[in-house]
Amino acid sequence: MRRTIDTFLPAVSQIQALELKFLAKRPWAVRLADLLVTHFGTARFFFLSLGVTLIWVILNIGWISGFVSFDPYPFILLTMVASVGAIFMTVVILISQNRQAAINTLRNELLLQLILITERELTRALRLLAKRGKGRPDPELTQMLKETNVSAIERILTKQLTNNGV
């Protein structure tokens, strides 16, 4: 088993190197967006935001005597700050998701190519085995020996996606 894993390590390393190369070429704005998304998407950020909001409300509802409210109820300033923050956070998240989608597209294309190459290699191997094999014909083997019709599969998938409203 160990020998098999070692066989795949160079290929895995190449794929990781490809992804690292892609990540290294990101523009500074995308790097910043990724960094911010990493921090926004944590429980720590959630509880920090919750704490700041609660403190803001407590300071402005008059529970602390002698403290002058800077944003009395209905907290218009808090609403504006939260809305502007949400707009910026949404844009940052979308930038990061677009980058991740591009990486996923590359991975999917690579996987598709590898699957098609593997399918062809397996078909060739089955043909060699069928030539060496003796005995009764095997209908399953006969079916496997046929080339995969990628165009037909594409048409079926397109039809299914169209029917599902995608």
PDB file of C-alpha atoms in Angstrom:
ATOM      1  CA  MET A   1       0.000   0.000   0.000  1.00  0.00           C
ATOM      2  CA  ARG A   2       2.814   2.399   0.852  1.00  0.00           C
ATOM      3  CA  ARG A   3       4.354   1.894  -2.560  1.00  0.00           C
ATOM      4  CA  THR A   4       1.085   2.918  -4.229  1.00  0.00           C
ATOM      5  CA  ILE A   5       0.846   6.100  -2.152  1.00  0.00           C
ATOM      6  CA  ASP A   6       4.447   7.001  -3.012  1.00  0.00           C
ATOM      7  CA  THR A   7       3.588   6.584  -6.690  1.00  0.00           C
ATOM      8  CA  PHE A   8       0.959   9.341  -6.462  1.00  0.00           C
ATOM      9  CA  LEU A   9       2.973  11.821  -4.374  1.00  0.00           C
ATOM     10  CA  PRO A  10       4.720  13.475  -7.358  1.00  0.00           C
ATOM     11  CA  ALA A  11       1.362  14.054  -9.087  1.00  0.00           C
ATOM     12  CA  VAL A  12      -0.174  15.449  -5.892  1.00  0.00           C
ATOM     13  CA  SER A  13       2.846  17.718  -5.455  1.00  0.00           C
ATOM     14  CA  GLN A  14       2.456  18.983  -9.023  1.00  0.00           C
ATOM     15  CA  ILE A  15      -1.215  19.795  -8.441  1.00  0.00           C
ATOM     16  CA  GLN A  16      -0.385  21.589  -5.187  1.00  0.00           C
ATOM     17  CA  ALA A  17       2.394  23.508  -6.951  1.00  0.00           C
ATOM     18  CA  LEU A  18      -0.067  24.563  -9.647  1.00  0.00           C
ATOM     19  CA  GLU A  19      -2.475  25.876  -7.013  1.00  0.00           C
ATOM     20  CA  LEU A  20       0.311  27.686  -5.130  1.00  0.00           C
ATOM     21  CA  LYS A  21       1.448  29.279  -8.397  1.00  0.00           C
ATOM     22  CA  PHE A  22      -2.113  30.442  -9.036  1.00  0.00           C
ATOM     23  CA  LEU A  23      -2.379  31.840  -5.488  1.00  0.00           C
ATOM     24  CA  ALA A  24       0.965  33.638  -5.807  1.00  0.00           C
ATOM     25  CA  LYS A  25      -0.249  35.499  -8.920  1.00  0.00           C
ATOM     26  CA  ARG A  26      -3.290  36.977  -7.173  1.00  0.00           C
ATOM     27  CA  PRO A  27      -3.558  40.766  -7.353  1.00  0.00           C
ATOM     28  CA  TRP A  28      -3.111  42.604  -4.046  1.00  0.00           C
ATOM     29  CA  ALA A  29      -6.864  43.321  -3.808  1.00  0.00           C
ATOM     30  CA  VAL A  30      -7.693  39.614  -4.044  1.00  0.00           C
ATOM     31  CA  ARG A  31      -5.020  38.778  -1.444  1.00  0.00           C
ATOM     32  CA  LEU A  32      -6.523  41.382   0.872  1.00  0.00           C
ATOM     33  CA  ALA A  33     -10.022  40.020   0.244  1.00  0.00           C
ATOM     34  CA  ASP A  34      -8.859  36.481   1.061  1.00  0.00           C
ATOM     35  CA  LEU A  35      -7.201  37.701   4.252  1.00  0.00           C
ATOM     36  CA  LEU A  36     -10.317  39.603   5.349  1.00  0.00           C
ATOM     37  CA  VAL A  37     -12.632  36.685   4.552  1.00  0.00           C
ATOM     38  CA  THR A  38     -10.397  34.442   6.639  1.00  0.00           C
ATOM     39  CA  HIS A  39     -10.994  36.742   9.623  1.00  0.00           C
ATOM     40  CA  PHE A  40     -14.657  37.570   8.934  1.00  0.00           C
ATOM     41  CA  GLY A  41     -15.588  33.915   8.800  1.00  0.00           C
ATOM     42  CA  THR A  42     -14.693  33.117  12.411  1.00  0.00           C
ATOM     43  CA  ALA A  43     -16.643  32.764  15.632  1.00  0.00           C
ATOM     44  CA  ARG A  44     -14.232  35.301  17.129  1.00  0.00           C
ATOM     45  CA  PHE A  45     -15.318  37.965  14.622  1.00  0.00           C
ATOM     46  CA  PHE A  46     -18.977  37.100  15.210  1.00  0.00           C
ATOM     47  CA  PHE A  47     -18.686  37.498  18.981  1.00  0.00           C
ATOM     48  CA  LEU A  48     -16.590  40.660  18.613  1.00  0.00           C
ATOM     49  CA  SER A  49     -19.285  42.173  16.360  1.00  0.00           C
ATOM     50  CA  LEU A  50     -21.999  41.083  18.767  1.00  0.00           C
ATOM     51  CA  GLY A  51     -20.092  42.586  21.705  1.00  0.00           C
ATOM     52  CA  VAL A  52     -19.489  45.918  19.952  1.00  0.00           C
ATOM     53  CA  THR A  53     -23.166  46.116  18.980  1.00  0.00           C
ATOM     54  CA  LEU A  54     -24.347  45.357  22.529  1.00  0.00           C
ATOM     55  CA  ILE A  55     -21.955  47.910  24.035  1.00  0.00           C
ATOM     56  CA  TRP A  56     -23.106  50.492  21.466  1.00  0.00           C
ATOM     57  CA  VAL A  57     -26.754  49.891  22.354  1.00  0.00           C
ATOM     58  CA  ILE A  58     -26.118  49.913  26.120  1.00  0.00           C
ATOM     59  CA  LEU A  59     -24.160  53.166  25.855  1.00  0.00           C
ATOM     60  CA  ASN A  60     -26.940  54.804  23.853  1.00  0.00           C
ATOM     61  CA  ILE A  61     -30.113  53.727  25.667  1.00  0.00           C
ATOM     62  CA  GLY A  62     -29.332  55.709  28.802  1.00  0.00           C
ATOM     63  CA  TRP A  63     -28.521  52.889  31.247  1.00  0.00           C
ATOM     64  CA  ILE A  64     -25.260  54.576  32.216  1.00  0.00           C
ATOM     65  CA  SER A  65     -25.978  57.778  34.102  1.00  0.00           C
ATOM     66  CA  GLY A  66     -23.951  60.768  33.081  1.00  0.00           C
ATOM     67  CA  PHE A  67     -23.046  59.279  29.701  1.00  0.00           C
ATOM     68  CA  VAL A  68     -24.291  61.379  26.803  1.00  0.00           C
ATOM     69  CA  SER A  69     -25.751  59.294  23.963  1.00  0.00           C
ATOM     70  CA  PHE A  70     -24.047  59.780  20.626  1.00  0.00           C
ATOM     71  CA  ASP A  71     -26.588  57.602  18.754  1.00  0.00           C
ATOM     72  CA  PRO A  72     -29.935  57.549  20.557  1.00  0.00           C
ATOM     73  CA  TYR A  73     -32.697  55.090  19.724  1.00  0.00           C
ATOM     74  CA  PRO A  74     -33.474  54.104  16.869  1.00  0.00           C
ATOM     75  CA  PHE A  75     -29.661  53.911  16.468  1.00  0.00           C
ATOM     76  CA  ILE A  76     -29.466  55.444  13.004  1.00  0.00           C
ATOM     77  CA  LEU A  77     -25.673  55.725  13.125  1.00  0.00           C
ATOM     78  CA  LEU A  78     -25.350  52.056  14.176  1.00  0.00           C
ATOM     79  CA  THR A  79     -27.672  51.059  11.335  1.00  0.00           C
ATOM     80  CA  MET A  80     -25.606  53.037   8.836  1.00  0.00           C
ATOM     81  CA  VAL A  81     -22.281  51.624  10.090  1.00  0.00           C
ATOM     82  CA  ALA A  82     -23.661  48.068  10.007  1.00  0.00           C
ATOM     83  CA  SER A  83     -25.110  48.574   6.508  1.00  0.00           C
ATOM     84  CA  VAL A  84     -21.907  50.003   5.056  1.00  0.00           C
ATOM     85  CA  GLY A  85     -19.921  47.230   6.755  1.00  0.00           C
ATOM     86  CA  ALA A  86     -22.247  44.613   5.285  1.00  0.00           C
ATOM     87  CA  ILE A  87     -21.836  46.093   1.799  1.00  0.00           C
ATOM     88  CA  PHE A  88     -18.037  46.020   2.016  1.00  0.00           C
ATOM     89  CA  MET A  89     -18.028  42.552   3.564  1.00  0.00           C
ATOM     90  CA  THR A  90     -20.265  41.265   0.769  1.00  0.00           C
ATOM     91  CA  VAL A  91     -17.939  42.627  -1.921  1.00  0.00           C
ATOM     92  CA  VAL A  92     -14.879  41.165  -0.174  1.00  0.00           C
ATOM     93  CA  ILE A  93     -16.562  37.760   0.127  1.00  0.00           C
ATOM     94  CA  LEU A  94     -17.568  37.824  -3.550  1.00  0.00           C
ATOM     95  CA  ILE A  95     -14.000  38.648  -4.610  1.00  0.00           C
ATOM     96  CA  SER A  96     -12.702  35.727  -2.570  1.00  0.00           C
ATOM     97  CA  GLN A  97     -15.394  33.381  -3.901  1.00  0.00           C
ATOM     98  CA  ASN A  98     -14.574  34.343  -7.495  1.00  0.00           C
ATOM     99  CA  ARG A  99     -10.941  33.415  -6.900  1.00  0.00           C
ATOM    100  CA  GLN A 100     -11.952  30.106  -5.326  1.00  0.00           C
ATOM    101  CA  ALA A 101     -14.321  29.423  -8.228  1.00  0.00           C
ATOM    102  CA  ALA A 102     -11.453  29.964 -10.691  1.00  0.00           C
ATOM    103  CA  ILE A 103      -9.291  27.471  -8.774  1.00  0.00           C
ATOM    104  CA  ASN A 104     -12.179  24.990  -8.676  1.00  0.00           C
ATOM    105  CA  THR A 105     -12.677  25.367 -12.433  1.00  0.00           C
ATOM    106  CA  LEU A 106      -9.002  24.588 -13.043  1.00  0.00           C
ATOM    107  CA  ARG A 107      -9.192  21.575 -10.738  1.00  0.00           C
ATOM    108  CA  ASN A 108     -12.337  20.309 -12.448  1.00  0.00           C
ATOM    109  CA  GLU A 109     -10.781  20.682 -15.904  1.00  0.00           C
ATOM    110  CA  LEU A 110      -7.667  18.848 -14.724  1.00  0.00           C
ATOM    111  CA  LEU A 111      -9.768  16.070 -13.188  1.00  0.00           C
ATOM    112  CA  LEU A 112     -11.838  15.725 -16.352  1.00  0.00           C
ATOM    113  CA  GLN A 113      -8.708  15.416 -18.470  1.00  0.00           C
ATOM    114  CA  LEU A 114      -7.254  12.830 -16.084  1.00  0.00           C
ATOM    115  CA  ILE A 115     -10.504  10.853 -16.078  1.00  0.00           C
ATOM    116  CA  LEU A 116     -10.654  10.814 -19.884  1.00  0.00           C
ATOM    117  CA  ILE A 117      -7.014   9.724 -20.129  1.00  0.00           C
ATOM    118  CA  THR A 118      -7.620   7.009 -17.528  1.00  0.00           C
ATOM    119  CA  GLU A 119     -10.715   5.798 -19.366  1.00  0.00           C
ATOM    120  CA  ARG A 120      -8.767   5.478 -22.619  1.00  0.00           C
ATOM    121  CA  GLU A 121      -5.915   3.670 -20.892  1.00  0.00           C
ATOM    122  CA  LEU A 122      -8.324   1.259 -19.203  1.00  0.00           C
ATOM    123  CA  THR A 123     -10.078   0.547 -22.497  1.00  0.00           C
ATOM    124  CA  ARG A 124      -6.719  -0.248 -24.096  1.00  0.00           C
ATOM    125  CA  ALA A 125      -5.790  -2.522 -21.193  1.00  0.00           C
ATOM    126  CA  LEU A 126      -9.140  -4.313 -21.465  1.00  0.00           C
ATOM    127  CA  ARG A 127      -8.570  -4.825 -25.193  1.00  0.00           C
ATOM    128  CA  LEU A 128      -5.211  -6.418 -24.476  1.00  0.00           C
ATOM    129  CA  LEU A 129      -6.781  -8.676 -21.850  1.00  0.00           C
ATOM    130  CA  ALA A 130      -9.622  -9.601 -24.195  1.00  0.00           C
ATOM    131  CA  LYS A 131      -7.117 -10.626 -26.886  1.00  0.00           C
ATOM    132  CA  ARG A 132      -5.315 -12.873 -24.420  1.00  0.00           C
ATOM    133  CA  GLY A 133      -8.466 -14.236 -22.820  1.00  0.00           C
ATOM    134  CA  LYS A 134     -10.061 -17.443 -23.936  1.00  0.00           C
ATOM    135  CA  GLY A 135     -13.530 -18.782 -23.486  1.00  0.00           C
ATOM    136  CA  ARG A 136     -17.003 -17.444 -24.008  1.00  0.00           C
ATOM    137  CA  PRO A 137     -17.556 -13.815 -24.976  1.00  0.00           C
ATOM    138  CA  ASP A 138     -18.428 -11.536 -22.078  1.00  0.00           C
ATOM    139  CA  PRO A 139     -21.163  -8.950 -22.935  1.00  0.00           C
ATOM    140  CA  GLU A 140     -19.991  -6.597 -20.183  1.00  0.00           C
ATOM    141  CA  LEU A 141     -16.438  -6.734 -21.455  1.00  0.00           C
ATOM    142  CA  THR A 142     -17.683  -6.119 -24.996  1.00  0.00           C
ATOM    143  CA  GLN A 143     -19.492  -2.989 -23.772  1.00  0.00           C
ATOM    144  CA  MET A 144     -16.404  -1.804 -21.857  1.00  0.00           C
ATOM    145  CA  LEU A 145     -14.255  -2.196 -24.947  1.00  0.00           C
ATOM    146  CA  LYS A 146     -16.267   0.462 -26.794  1.00  0.00           C
ATOM    147  CA  GLU A 147     -14.921   4.013 -26.755  1.00  0.00           C
ATOM    148  CA  THR A 148     -16.795   6.338 -24.416  1.00  0.00           C
ATOM    149  CA  ASN A 149     -18.928   8.768 -26.379  1.00  0.00           C
ATOM    150  CA  VAL A 150     -18.080  11.995 -24.550  1.00  0.00           C
ATOM    151  CA  SER A 151     -20.314  14.046 -26.878  1.00  0.00           C
ATOM    152  CA  ALA A 152     -23.338  11.902 -26.007  1.00  0.00           C
ATOM    153  CA  ILE A 153     -22.624  12.280 -22.297  1.00  0.00           C
ATOM    154  CA  GLU A 154     -22.302  16.043 -22.769  1.00  0.00           C
ATOM    155  CA  ARG A 155     -25.662  16.199 -24.587  1.00  0.00           C
ATOM    156  CA  ILE A 156     -27.375  14.205 -21.822  1.00  0.00           C
ATOM    157  CA  LEU A 157     -25.876  16.390 -19.079  1.00  0.00           C
ATOM    158  CA  THR A 158     -26.791  19.584 -20.937  1.00  0.00           C
ATOM    159  CA  LYS A 159     -30.360  18.354 -21.338  1.00  0.00           C
ATOM    160  CA  GLN A 160     -30.577  17.444 -17.638  1.00  0.00           C
ATOM    161  CA  LEU A 161     -29.165  20.805 -16.564  1.00  0.00           C
ATOM    162  CA  THR A 162     -31.544  22.638 -18.899  1.00  0.00           C
ATOM    163  CA  ASN A 163     -34.523  20.680 -17.559  1.00  0.00           C
ATOM    164  CA  ASN A 164     -33.460  21.503 -13.991  1.00  0.00           C
ATOM    165  CA  GLY A 165     -33.290  25.219 -14.759  1.00  0.00           C
ATOM    166  CA  VAL A 166     -29.520  25.533 -14.419  1.00  0.00           C
TER     167      VAL A 166
END
